Coordinates of C-alpha atoms in Angstrom, one line a residue:
Chain E
X29 CA 4.2 46.5 4.1
X30 CA 0.3 46.7 4.9
X31 CA -0.1 43.3 3.0
X32 CA 0.8 41.6 6.1
X33 CA -1.9 42.4 8.4
X34 CA -4.1 44.2 5.8
X35 CA -5.3 43.9 2.6
X36 CA -3.2 46.3 -0.2
X37 CA -6.7 47.4 -0.9
X38 CA -7.9 48.6 2.7
X39 CA -5.7 51.6 1.6
X40 CA -7.3 52.3 -1.3
X41 CA -11.2 52.1 -0.5
X42 CA -13.0 54.6 -1.4
X43 CA -13.3 57.4 1.9
X44 CA -17.3 56.7 2.6
X45 CA -19.5 58.6 0.3
X46 CA -21.9 60.3 3.1
X47 CA -24.7 62.8 1.4
X48 CA -24.3 65.8 2.5
X49 CA -27.2 67.2 0.8
X50 CA -30.0 66.3 3.1
X51 CA -29.0 66.9 6.9
X52 CA -32.0 65.9 8.2
X53 CA -32.4 62.4 6.9
X54 CA -28.7 62.2 7.3
X55 CA -29.9 62.3 11.0
X56 CA -32.4 60.0 10.9
X57 CA -29.6 57.6 8.9
X58 CA -27.0 58.3 11.3
X59 CA -28.5 57.6 14.3
X60 CA -30.8 53.8 12.7
X61 CA -27.4 53.2 11.7
X62 CA -25.1 53.7 14.8
X63 CA -27.6 51.3 16.0
X64 CA -27.2 49.6 13.9
X65 CA -23.6 49.2 14.4
X66 CA -23.5 48.3 17.7
X67 CA -25.8 45.4 17.5
X68 CA -23.7 44.2 15.0
X69 CA -21.0 44.3 17.1
X70 CA -22.9 42.9 20.2
X71 CA -22.3 38.7 19.6
X72 CA -18.3 40.5 19.0
X73 CA -18.3 41.6 22.7
X74 CA -20.5 39.4 24.6
X75 CA -18.0 37.5 23.4
X76 CA -14.3 38.8 24.8
X77 CA -16.3 39.7 28.0
X78 CA -17.1 36.1 28.0
X79 CA -14.1 34.5 26.5
X80 CA -11.2 36.9 26.5
X81 CA -12.1 39.3 29.8
X82 CA -13.0 36.6 32.4
X83 CA -10.6 34.2 32.1
X84 CA -8.1 37.1 32.4
X85 CA -9.7 38.0 35.8
X86 CA -10.1 35.2 36.4
X87 CA -6.5 34.4 35.9
X88 CA -5.9 37.2 38.4
X89 CA -7.9 36.1 41.0
X90 CA -6.0 32.8 40.8
X91 CA -2.4 34.7 41.1
X92 CA -4.0 36.7 43.5
X93 CA -5.3 33.6 46.0
X94 CA -4.2 30.8 48.7
X95 CA -6.1 27.8 46.4
X96 CA -5.4 24.2 47.9
X97 CA -7.3 21.4 45.5
X98 CA -10.1 22.0 47.6
X99 CA -11.0 25.2 48.2
X100 CA -10.4 25.3 44.0
X101 CA -13.4 23.5 43.5
X102 CA -15.3 25.8 46.1
X103 CA -14.6 29.1 45.3
X104 CA -13.4 30.5 48.7
X105 CA -9.8 30.3 48.4
X106 CA -8.2 33.5 51.4
X107 CA -6.7 36.8 49.5
X108 CA -3.3 36.8 50.2
X109 CA -1.8 39.9 47.5
X110 CA 1.2 39.5 46.2
X111 CA 2.3 36.3 48.2
X112 CA 2.3 34.4 45.8
X113 CA 4.2 37.0 43.9
X114 CA 6.8 36.5 45.3
X115 CA 7.3 32.8 46.3
X116 CA 7.6 32.5 42.4
X117 CA 10.2 35.5 42.6
X118 CA 12.2 33.1 45.7
X119 CA 11.7 29.6 43.5
X120 CA 14.7 28.1 42.2
X121 CA 13.4 27.7 39.4
X122 CA 12.5 31.5 38.4
X123 CA 16.2 32.6 37.5
X124 CA 16.4 29.2 35.5
X125 CA 13.4 29.8 33.3
X126 CA 13.9 33.7 33.2
X127 CA 17.2 32.8 31.1
X128 CA 16.1 30.5 29.3
X129 CA 13.3 32.5 28.1
X130 CA 15.8 35.0 27.4
X131 CA 18.1 33.1 25.6
X132 CA 15.4 30.9 24.1
X133 CA 13.4 34.0 22.3
X134 CA 17.2 35.7 21.1
X135 CA 18.6 32.7 19.8
X136 CA 15.4 31.2 17.6
X137 CA 14.6 35.0 16.1
X138 CA 17.8 36.1 15.5
X139 CA 18.3 32.6 13.4
X140 CA 15.3 32.3 12.3
X141 CA 15.3 36.0 10.9
X142 CA 18.8 35.3 9.3
X143 CA 17.4 32.1 7.0
X144 CA 14.2 33.7 6.3
X145 CA 16.5 36.8 5.3
X146 CA 18.8 34.8 3.4
X147 CA 16.0 32.9 1.5
X148 CA 13.9 35.0 1.2
X149 CA 16.9 37.2 -0.7
X150 CA 17.2 34.0 -2.4
X151 CA 13.8 32.8 -3.3
X152 CA 13.2 36.9 -4.8
X153 CA 15.3 36.0 -8.2
X154 CA 13.7 35.0 -10.9
X155 CA 14.8 31.0 -11.4
X156 CA 12.8 28.1 -12.3
X157 CA 10.8 26.8 -9.5
X158 CA 10.8 29.9 -7.7
X159 CA 7.2 29.9 -6.5
X160 CA 6.7 25.8 -6.2
X161 CA 9.7 26.1 -3.9
X162 CA 8.9 29.0 -1.8
X163 CA 5.2 27.5 -0.6
X164 CA 6.7 24.4 -0.3
X165 CA 8.4 26.1 2.1
X166 CA 5.2 27.3 4.8
X167 CA 5.2 23.5 5.3
X168 CA 6.2 23.4 8.5
X169 CA 4.5 26.0 9.8
X170 CA 1.2 24.1 8.8
X171 CA 1.7 21.5 10.5
X172 CA 0.2 21.2 13.8
X173 CA 2.9 21.4 16.1
X174 CA 2.3 18.4 17.7
X175 CA 3.3 16.4 15.1
X176 CA 5.8 19.0 14.7
X177 CA 7.2 18.2 18.3
X178 CA 7.0 14.7 18.0
X179 CA 8.6 14.2 14.8
X180 CA 11.1 16.6 15.8
X181 CA 11.7 14.6 19.3
X182 CA 12.2 10.7 17.5
X183 CA 14.6 12.4 14.5
X184 CA 16.9 13.6 17.7
X185 CA 16.7 10.3 20.0
X186 CA 19.6 9.9 21.0
X187 CA 20.2 6.0 20.0
X188 CA 18.2 5.6 17.1
X189 CA 17.8 9.3 16.4
X190 CA 18.6 9.9 12.0
X191 CA 20.7 13.5 13.2
X192 CA 23.4 11.6 15.8
X193 CA 23.1 9.3 12.5
X194 CA 24.2 11.7 10.2
X195 CA 26.6 13.5 13.3
X196 CA 28.5 9.9 12.9
X197 CA 28.8 10.0 8.7
X198 CA 30.6 13.2 9.6
X199 CA 33.5 12.0 12.0
X200 CA 31.6 13.7 14.9
X201 CA 30.5 12.1 19.0
X202 CA 26.3 11.3 19.2
X203 CA 24.6 14.1 21.2
X204 CA 22.3 13.5 24.0
X205 CA 19.8 16.1 22.8
X206 CA 17.2 16.1 25.0
X207 CA 18.3 14.1 28.1
X208 CA 21.2 16.4 28.2
X209 CA 21.5 19.4 30.4
X210 CA 23.9 20.6 27.9
X211 CA 22.4 20.4 24.8
X212 CA 18.0 20.2 25.4
X213 CA 17.9 24.1 25.5
X214 CA 19.9 24.4 21.9
X215 CA 17.5 21.4 20.8
X216 CA 13.4 22.8 21.2
X217 CA 15.7 26.3 20.0
X218 CA 16.3 24.4 16.8
X219 CA 12.3 22.6 16.3
X220 CA 11.5 26.1 16.8
X221 CA 13.7 28.0 15.0
X222 CA 12.5 25.6 11.1
X223 CA 8.8 25.4 12.4
X224 CA 9.1 29.9 12.3
X225 CA 11.8 30.1 9.3
X226 CA 8.3 29.9 7.1
X227 CA 6.9 33.3 8.6
X228 CA 10.2 34.7 8.1
X229 CA 10.6 34.6 5.2
X230 CA 6.9 35.2 3.8
X231 CA 7.3 39.2 5.7
X232 CA 10.1 39.6 4.3
X233 CA 10.2 38.3 0.5
X234 CA 6.7 40.4 1.0
X235 CA 8.7 43.4 1.9
X236 CA 11.2 43.3 -1.3
X237 CA 8.2 42.9 -3.6
X238 CA 8.0 46.4 -2.0
X239 CA 11.0 47.7 -3.2
X240 CA 10.8 48.7 -6.6
X241 CA 12.8 47.2 -9.7
X242 CA 13.5 50.7 -10.3
X243 CA 15.8 51.4 -7.6
X244 CA 17.6 48.2 -7.9
X245 CA 18.9 49.5 -11.7
X246 CA 20.5 53.5 -9.8
X247 CA 22.2 51.1 -8.6
X248 CA 23.3 48.8 -10.4
X249 CA 24.4 52.1 -12.8
X250 CA 26.9 53.0 -10.0
X251 CA 28.2 49.3 -9.9
X252 CA 26.2 48.4 -6.3
X253 CA 26.3 44.4 -6.8
X254 CA 26.0 41.3 -4.9
X255 CA 27.3 42.5 -0.8
X256 CA 27.4 45.5 -1.1
X257 CA 24.2 46.2 -2.7
X258 CA 22.5 44.2 0.0
X259 CA 23.9 46.5 2.9
X260 CA 23.8 49.6 1.4
X261 CA 20.4 49.4 -0.4
X262 CA 18.1 46.1 0.6
X263 CA 18.7 45.7 4.9
X264 CA 17.9 49.9 5.2
X265 CA 14.5 50.0 3.1
X266 CA 13.7 46.6 4.6
X267 CA 13.6 48.2 7.7
X268 CA 10.5 48.6 9.1
X269 CA 9.6 45.5 7.8
X270 CA 12.9 43.8 9.6
X271 CA 11.6 45.4 12.6
X272 CA 7.5 44.4 11.8
X273 CA 8.8 40.7 11.5
X274 CA 11.1 40.3 15.1
X275 CA 8.2 42.5 17.3
X276 CA 5.7 40.0 15.5
X277 CA 8.8 37.0 16.1
X278 CA 9.4 38.4 19.4
X279 CA 5.8 38.3 20.5
X280 CA 5.2 34.5 19.5
X281 CA 8.2 33.5 19.8
X282 CA 7.9 34.6 23.9
X283 CA 4.4 32.6 23.7
X284 CA 5.6 29.4 23.1
X285 CA 4.8 26.8 25.4
X286 CA 3.6 23.3 23.0
X287 CA 6.9 22.5 21.4
X288 CA 8.6 22.4 24.9
X289 CA 6.4 20.4 26.9
X290 CA 6.3 17.9 23.8
X291 CA 9.6 17.1 23.2
X292 CA 11.6 17.8 26.3
X293 CA 8.3 18.8 29.4
X294 CA 11.1 21.2 30.4
X295 CA 13.5 19.0 31.3
X296 CA 15.7 17.7 32.0
X297 CA 16.0 18.8 35.2
X298 CA 13.9 22.4 34.2
X299 CA 17.6 22.6 31.5
X300 CA 14.7 23.8 29.1
X301 CA 11.7 25.4 31.0
X302 CA 10.7 29.0 29.9
X303 CA 7.9 31.2 32.2
X304 CA 5.7 29.5 29.7
X305 CA 6.0 25.4 30.4
X306 CA 6.3 26.9 34.2
X307 CA 3.9 28.4 34.1
X308 CA 1.6 24.7 33.1
X309 CA 4.1 22.7 35.3
X310 CA 3.1 24.2 38.0
X311 CA -1.3 25.0 36.7
X312 CA -1.6 21.2 35.2
X313 CA 1.6 19.7 35.0
X314 CA 2.1 17.4 38.5
X315 CA -0.5 15.4 41.0
X316 CA -0.6 18.4 43.8
X317 CA -1.7 21.7 40.9
X318 CA -0.7 24.7 42.6
X319 CA -2.8 26.7 40.9
X320 CA -2.1 29.8 42.5
X321 CA 2.1 30.3 41.4
X322 CA 0.9 29.0 37.5
X323 CA -1.4 31.9 37.4
X324 CA 1.3 34.3 39.4
X325 CA 3.8 33.4 36.1
X326 CA 0.8 33.3 34.0
X327 CA 0.8 36.4 34.3
X328 CA 4.2 37.6 34.2
X329 CA 4.2 36.4 30.6
X330 CA 1.4 38.6 29.5
X331 CA 3.0 41.6 30.6
X332 CA 6.3 40.3 28.7
X333 CA 4.4 39.7 25.8
X334 CA 1.7 42.7 25.5
X335 CA 4.8 45.0 26.3
X336 CA 6.5 43.8 23.6
X337 CA 2.6 44.2 21.2
X338 CA 1.8 47.7 22.3
X339 CA 5.5 48.4 21.0
X340 CA 4.3 46.8 17.7
X341 CA 1.1 48.3 17.7
X342 CA 2.6 51.9 17.5
X343 CA 5.3 50.7 14.6
X344 CA 2.6 49.9 12.7
X345 CA 0.7 52.5 13.1
X346 CA 3.8 54.4 12.3
X347 CA 4.1 52.9 9.2
X348 CA 0.7 53.3 8.0
X349 CA 0.9 56.6 8.0
X350 CA 3.3 57.2 7.0
X351 CA 2.8 55.3 3.7
Chain Z
X7 CA 24.4 31.8 -20.0
X8 CA 21.9 32.8 -18.9
X9 CA 19.5 30.5 -18.8
X10 CA 22.6 28.3 -17.4
X11 CA 22.1 30.9 -14.1
X12 CA 18.8 30.1 -13.4
X13 CA 19.1 26.1 -13.4
X14 CA 21.7 26.7 -11.5
X15 CA 20.1 28.6 -9.0
X16 CA 17.0 26.3 -9.2
X17 CA 19.9 23.0 -8.0
X18 CA 20.6 24.6 -4.6
X19 CA 16.3 26.5 -4.6
X20 CA 15.5 22.3 -4.7
X21 CA 18.6 20.9 -2.0
X22 CA 17.1 23.4 0.2
X23 CA 13.6 22.9 0.1
X24 CA 14.2 19.4 1.1
X25 CA 16.6 19.8 3.5
X26 CA 13.8 22.1 5.2
X27 CA 11.2 19.3 4.4
X28 CA 13.4 16.9 5.4
X29 CA 12.2 16.3 9.3
X30 CA 8.5 15.7 7.0
X31 CA 9.9 13.5 4.9
X32 CA 11.8 11.1 8.2
X33 CA 7.9 12.0 9.6
X34 CA 6.2 9.2 6.4
X35 CA 9.6 7.5 6.6
X36 CA 9.2 6.4 9.5
X37 CA 5.5 6.1 10.0
X38 CA 6.2 2.5 7.4
X39 CA 9.2 1.4 9.4
X40 CA 8.7 -2.4 10.9
X41 CA 8.8 -2.1 14.2
X42 CA 12.4 -3.7 14.8
X43 CA 14.1 -1.7 12.3
X44 CA 12.9 1.7 14.6
X45 CA 16.8 1.5 16.6
X46 CA 19.0 -0.2 13.9
X47 CA 22.4 1.6 13.0
X48 CA 22.0 3.5 10.4
X49 CA 18.1 3.6 9.8
X50 CA 16.7 3.1 6.0
X51 CA 16.7 5.9 4.3
X52 CA 14.2 5.1 2.5
X53 CA 11.2 2.6 3.9
X54 CA 12.4 -0.5 1.7
X55 CA 10.7 -3.3 4.2
X56 CA 7.8 -0.9 4.7
X57 CA 5.0 -1.9 6.2
X58 CA 1.6 -0.6 7.5
X59 CA 0.9 -1.6 11.0
X60 CA 1.8 1.8 11.7
X61 CA -1.2 3.2 10.0
X62 CA -3.5 -0.1 10.9
X63 CA -2.5 1.7 14.4
X64 CA -4.0 4.5 13.3
X65 CA -7.8 2.6 12.3
X66 CA -7.6 0.2 15.3
X67 CA -7.6 3.6 17.9
X68 CA -7.2 6.9 17.1
X69 CA -10.7 7.5 14.9
X70 CA -12.3 8.9 17.7
X71 CA -10.0 11.2 18.6
X72 CA -9.7 12.2 14.3
X73 CA -13.4 12.3 14.8
X74 CA -13.8 14.7 17.8
X75 CA -10.9 16.6 15.9
X76 CA -13.5 17.4 12.7
X77 CA -15.9 17.7 15.3
X78 CA -14.5 20.3 17.1
X79 CA -12.8 22.4 14.5
X80 CA -15.9 22.4 13.0
X81 CA -17.5 23.8 15.9
X82 CA -14.7 25.7 16.2
X83 CA -15.7 27.5 11.8
X84 CA -19.3 28.4 13.2
X85 CA -19.1 29.6 15.3
X86 CA -16.0 32.1 14.6
X87 CA -18.2 33.2 11.1
X88 CA -20.9 33.6 13.3
X89 CA -19.3 36.0 16.2
X90 CA -17.1 38.1 13.9
X91 CA -19.0 38.6 10.0
X92 CA -21.6 40.4 11.1
X93 CA -17.8 42.1 14.2
X94 CA -16.4 42.7 10.3
X95 CA -19.2 44.1 9.7
X96 CA -20.1 46.8 11.5
X97 CA -16.2 48.2 12.0
X98 CA -15.9 48.1 8.5
X99 CA -18.5 50.0 6.8
X100 CA -21.5 50.8 10.4
X101 CA -18.6 52.8 11.5
X102 CA -19.6 52.8 15.4
X103 CA -18.0 55.5 17.7
X104 CA -15.7 53.3 19.4
X105 CA -14.2 51.7 16.8
X106 CA -11.0 52.3 16.6
X107 CA -10.7 50.8 20.4
X108 CA -12.6 47.4 19.4
X109 CA -9.7 46.4 16.5
X110 CA -7.1 47.9 19.7
X111 CA -8.2 45.0 21.9
X112 CA -8.4 42.6 19.3
X113 CA -4.7 42.8 18.0
X114 CA -3.8 42.9 21.6
X115 CA -5.8 40.1 22.2
X116 CA -4.3 38.1 19.7
X117 CA -0.8 38.3 21.8
X118 CA -2.1 36.7 24.8
X119 CA -0.3 33.8 25.4
X120 CA -2.7 30.9 25.4
X121 CA -1.5 28.9 28.5
X122 CA -2.7 32.0 30.4
X123 CA -6.1 31.6 29.1
X124 CA -5.8 27.9 29.8
X125 CA -5.5 28.5 33.0
X126 CA -8.4 30.7 33.2
X127 CA -10.8 28.2 31.4
X128 CA -10.3 25.4 33.8
X129 CA -11.5 27.5 36.4
X130 CA -14.4 28.3 35.4
X131 CA -15.2 25.0 33.9
X132 CA -15.0 23.2 36.1
X133 CA -16.4 25.5 38.6
X134 CA -19.4 25.2 35.5
X135 CA -18.9 21.8 35.2
X136 CA -18.1 21.8 31.2
X137 CA -14.5 20.3 31.6
X138 CA -14.4 17.5 29.1
X139 CA -17.2 18.4 26.8
X140 CA -16.8 19.4 23.1
X141 CA -19.1 22.9 22.9
X142 CA -16.3 24.0 26.7
X143 CA -13.3 23.1 23.9
X144 CA -15.3 24.9 20.7
X145 CA -15.7 27.7 22.5
X146 CA -11.8 28.1 24.6
X147 CA -10.3 27.3 20.9
X148 CA -12.7 30.1 19.1
X149 CA -10.6 32.8 21.4
X150 CA -7.8 31.9 18.8
X151 CA -10.1 32.3 15.5
X152 CA -12.7 35.3 16.7
X153 CA -10.4 38.1 16.2
X154 CA -7.9 36.9 13.5
X155 CA -11.4 36.6 11.5
X156 CA -12.8 40.5 12.7
X157 CA -9.8 41.7 11.3
X158 CA -10.0 39.8 8.4
X159 CA -13.0 40.5 7.7
X160 CA -12.9 44.2 7.9
X161 CA -9.9 44.5 6.1
X162 CA -12.0 42.1 3.3
X163 CA -15.1 44.5 3.4
X164 CA -14.5 47.8 3.6
X165 CA -12.3 46.8 0.0
X166 CA -16.3 46.5 -1.1
X167 CA -17.0 49.7 -3.3
X168 CA -19.0 51.9 -1.0
X169 CA -21.2 51.9 -5.0
X170 CA -22.6 48.6 -4.5
X171 CA -23.9 49.3 -0.7
X172 CA -25.3 52.6 -2.1
X173 CA -28.0 51.1 -4.1
X174 CA -28.6 48.8 -1.7
X175 CA -29.6 51.3 -0.1
X176 CA -31.7 53.5 -2.8
X177 CA -33.2 49.9 -3.0
X178 CA -35.2 50.5 0.4
X179 CA -32.8 47.7 2.5
X180 CA -31.6 47.9 6.0
X181 CA -28.4 47.1 7.1
X182 CA -29.0 43.3 7.8
X183 CA -30.5 42.7 4.1
X184 CA -27.6 44.7 3.1
X185 CA -25.8 42.7 5.4
X186 CA -26.6 39.4 4.4
X187 CA -28.4 39.9 1.0
X188 CA -25.7 41.7 -0.3
X189 CA -21.9 41.7 1.8
X190 CA -21.6 38.0 3.3
X191 CA -22.1 36.4 -0.8
X192 CA -19.1 39.5 -1.8
X193 CA -17.6 39.0 0.7
X194 CA -17.4 35.0 0.4
X195 CA -13.2 34.6 -0.1
X196 CA -12.8 36.2 3.3
X197 CA -15.5 33.4 4.8
X198 CA -13.4 30.8 3.3
X199 CA -10.2 32.6 4.5
X200 CA -11.6 32.6 8.4
X201 CA -13.0 29.0 8.1
X202 CA -9.6 27.2 7.0
X203 CA -7.9 29.5 9.8
X204 CA -9.9 28.7 12.1
X205 CA -10.7 25.1 11.6
X206 CA -6.5 24.4 11.5
X207 CA -5.7 26.1 14.1
X208 CA -8.5 23.6 16.1
X209 CA -7.5 21.6 14.8
X210 CA -4.2 22.0 15.8
X211 CA -5.1 23.6 19.3
X212 CA -2.9 21.1 22.6
X213 CA -3.3 23.7 24.7
X214 CA -6.9 24.1 25.6
X215 CA -6.9 20.3 24.3
X216 CA -4.6 19.1 27.3
X217 CA -5.8 21.2 29.8
X218 CA -9.1 21.3 29.5
X219 CA -10.4 17.7 27.4
X220 CA -7.2 16.4 28.2
X221 CA -9.7 13.2 31.3
X222 CA -12.6 13.0 28.5
X223 CA -13.6 10.2 26.2
X224 CA -13.4 12.7 23.9
X225 CA -10.4 13.7 23.3
X226 CA -9.0 15.7 19.9
X227 CA -6.2 14.0 18.0
X228 CA -3.5 15.9 19.4
X229 CA -3.7 14.1 22.9
X230 CA -4.4 10.9 21.0
X231 CA -0.6 11.3 19.7
X232 CA 0.3 13.1 22.9
X233 CA -0.6 10.0 24.9
X234 CA 0.6 8.0 21.8
X235 CA 4.6 9.5 22.9
X236 CA 3.8 9.0 26.6
X237 CA 2.5 5.8 27.1
X238 CA 3.9 3.0 24.4
X239 CA 7.4 4.5 23.7
X240 CA 8.1 2.0 21.6
X241 CA 5.7 1.6 18.5
X242 CA 7.2 5.3 16.8
X243 CA 6.2 4.0 13.1
X244 CA 2.6 4.7 14.5
X245 CA 3.3 8.1 16.3
X246 CA 4.3 9.1 13.2
X247 CA 1.5 7.2 11.1
X248 CA -1.3 9.4 13.3
X249 CA 1.1 12.2 13.4
X250 CA 1.2 12.0 9.3
X251 CA -2.9 11.8 8.9
X252 CA -3.1 14.6 11.6
X253 CA -1.3 16.4 8.6
X254 CA -3.0 15.9 5.8
X255 CA -6.7 18.4 7.0
X256 CA -3.6 20.9 7.4
X257 CA -2.1 20.1 3.8
X258 CA -5.0 20.0 1.7
X259 CA -6.2 23.3 3.4
X260 CA -3.3 24.8 2.9
X261 CA -3.8 24.3 -1.4
X262 CA -7.3 24.8 -1.4
X263 CA -6.8 28.3 1.2
X264 CA -3.7 29.3 -0.8
X265 CA -5.8 29.7 -4.3
X266 CA -8.5 31.9 -2.0
X267 CA -6.3 34.4 0.0
X268 CA -4.5 34.8 -3.8
X269 CA -8.3 34.9 -5.2
X270 CA -8.4 37.9 -3.0
X271 CA -9.9 40.9 -2.0
X272 CA -10.2 41.9 -6.0
X273 CA -12.8 39.8 -7.5
X274 CA -16.6 40.7 -7.1
X275 CA -19.3 42.5 -7.9
X276 CA -18.3 46.1 -10.0
X277 CA -16.4 44.6 -13.0
X278 CA -17.2 48.3 -14.7

């Protein structure tokens, strides 16, 4: 499993051969070694403090003060405690934003995982061009999000979009994908699933490669083939990889902002607003920025992402330990 | 018999790939479509009456944005490597006492949503007066790649055989010498991988660009596309042509990166 985030080599690395013969010399070397270790780490630590910790602190500070454009520049906004959070919770956009975040995340995860799994199983068979085609499947993942989002915007255009043309060819009525409140969330989910499939395919495929062929041979002797083989054998054996894939996908899907903002700006009428786009909308999306509430929404999102992130790290650690 | 089954599967594979990549094809197709054909129903599935108007618009209007994106990309690569390589070396080979905690922080850092970082950066940059500057955007874009870079360098460098560094130590090389003359040359593949991804992410960044560089003259290509969508809703060939051009580095880098990642950790110094 570790192939996804760290190289398998990492485990195979020889244990550090510390010289035990000369304790005095080892101590001296240990001392300079310690200094050197921190010296090499220093740029990273300075960078993390200045450009991770400090922006996050500023964000927290923003959410606890009553900022106006003027006091934002002068930096003397009054401290108001949790008032911004209360304001956010009472806002009529709050419930839709939370609901859409949940629906968007759940639907994206289920679809991209299901399709990714099917494709991984399919490409795991041996046939001509298998490797090449699998590599081509990576393309959507590598394109800049603005490129994929604007392409989907045009494909889903109500009058001239090619998707509605196809629907028409099948005898179906055109859909106002991006301009109808009933369809906007589905539209951004479709685009997000398209971008997420490669990631799921790659992780699950690497998981399939980790299953020993002997397991399948034994199953074949017992007469397990096709569906039965997948449900009884492949799926349970893939459970660790599946857990990692889903959790990582969850953390990434919660933060999706670009796709939704570029395609619908969270509209029409907040019908595709998520916590991420709402936060941006409050802080940057209007002429009268509301930095305090915007930061408050952002912090709610951080809490959610970190909660699942910690679960992910736990699962990954446990799997690493049992391997 | 077996051969026939294989070809049948290749056929399905080709169909699936074609379906998956249809949006990419459509982007290219629309970029060549004439303005008057843009809203034709049904649309042309092939650019038979192709035009280069869209690409002419890119040359006329988007070159400065492309230049900015290149500069930001290279700057981000440099900054990421300078910070991540020594840190990866320290965590992998020198093993400071708090190393595990640092690795944990890096994993967590990768999960923080970009817009939230952007809002904090905006407040800081406003006070410092570095909004709409290239160094400001480079520093912010590097936050996407630095944690990833450290983890890659760490994984790679802990796979380098101990014999190599021990030989250097016997010859009297200190940590700095070892890092610069032994570890870094051996870690070329890790450096290339980190550099490629740092470039790709900086090149694709929209969140930081739109919050931290939205008003300046030095805007990257992602904002160029975004403003196209906002301003001239009709010129979709120009928008899609810009999108095609903006995808080129990603495509090129993918091909190169695949080779480097595949070259992997094992190619290296100790052959015996």
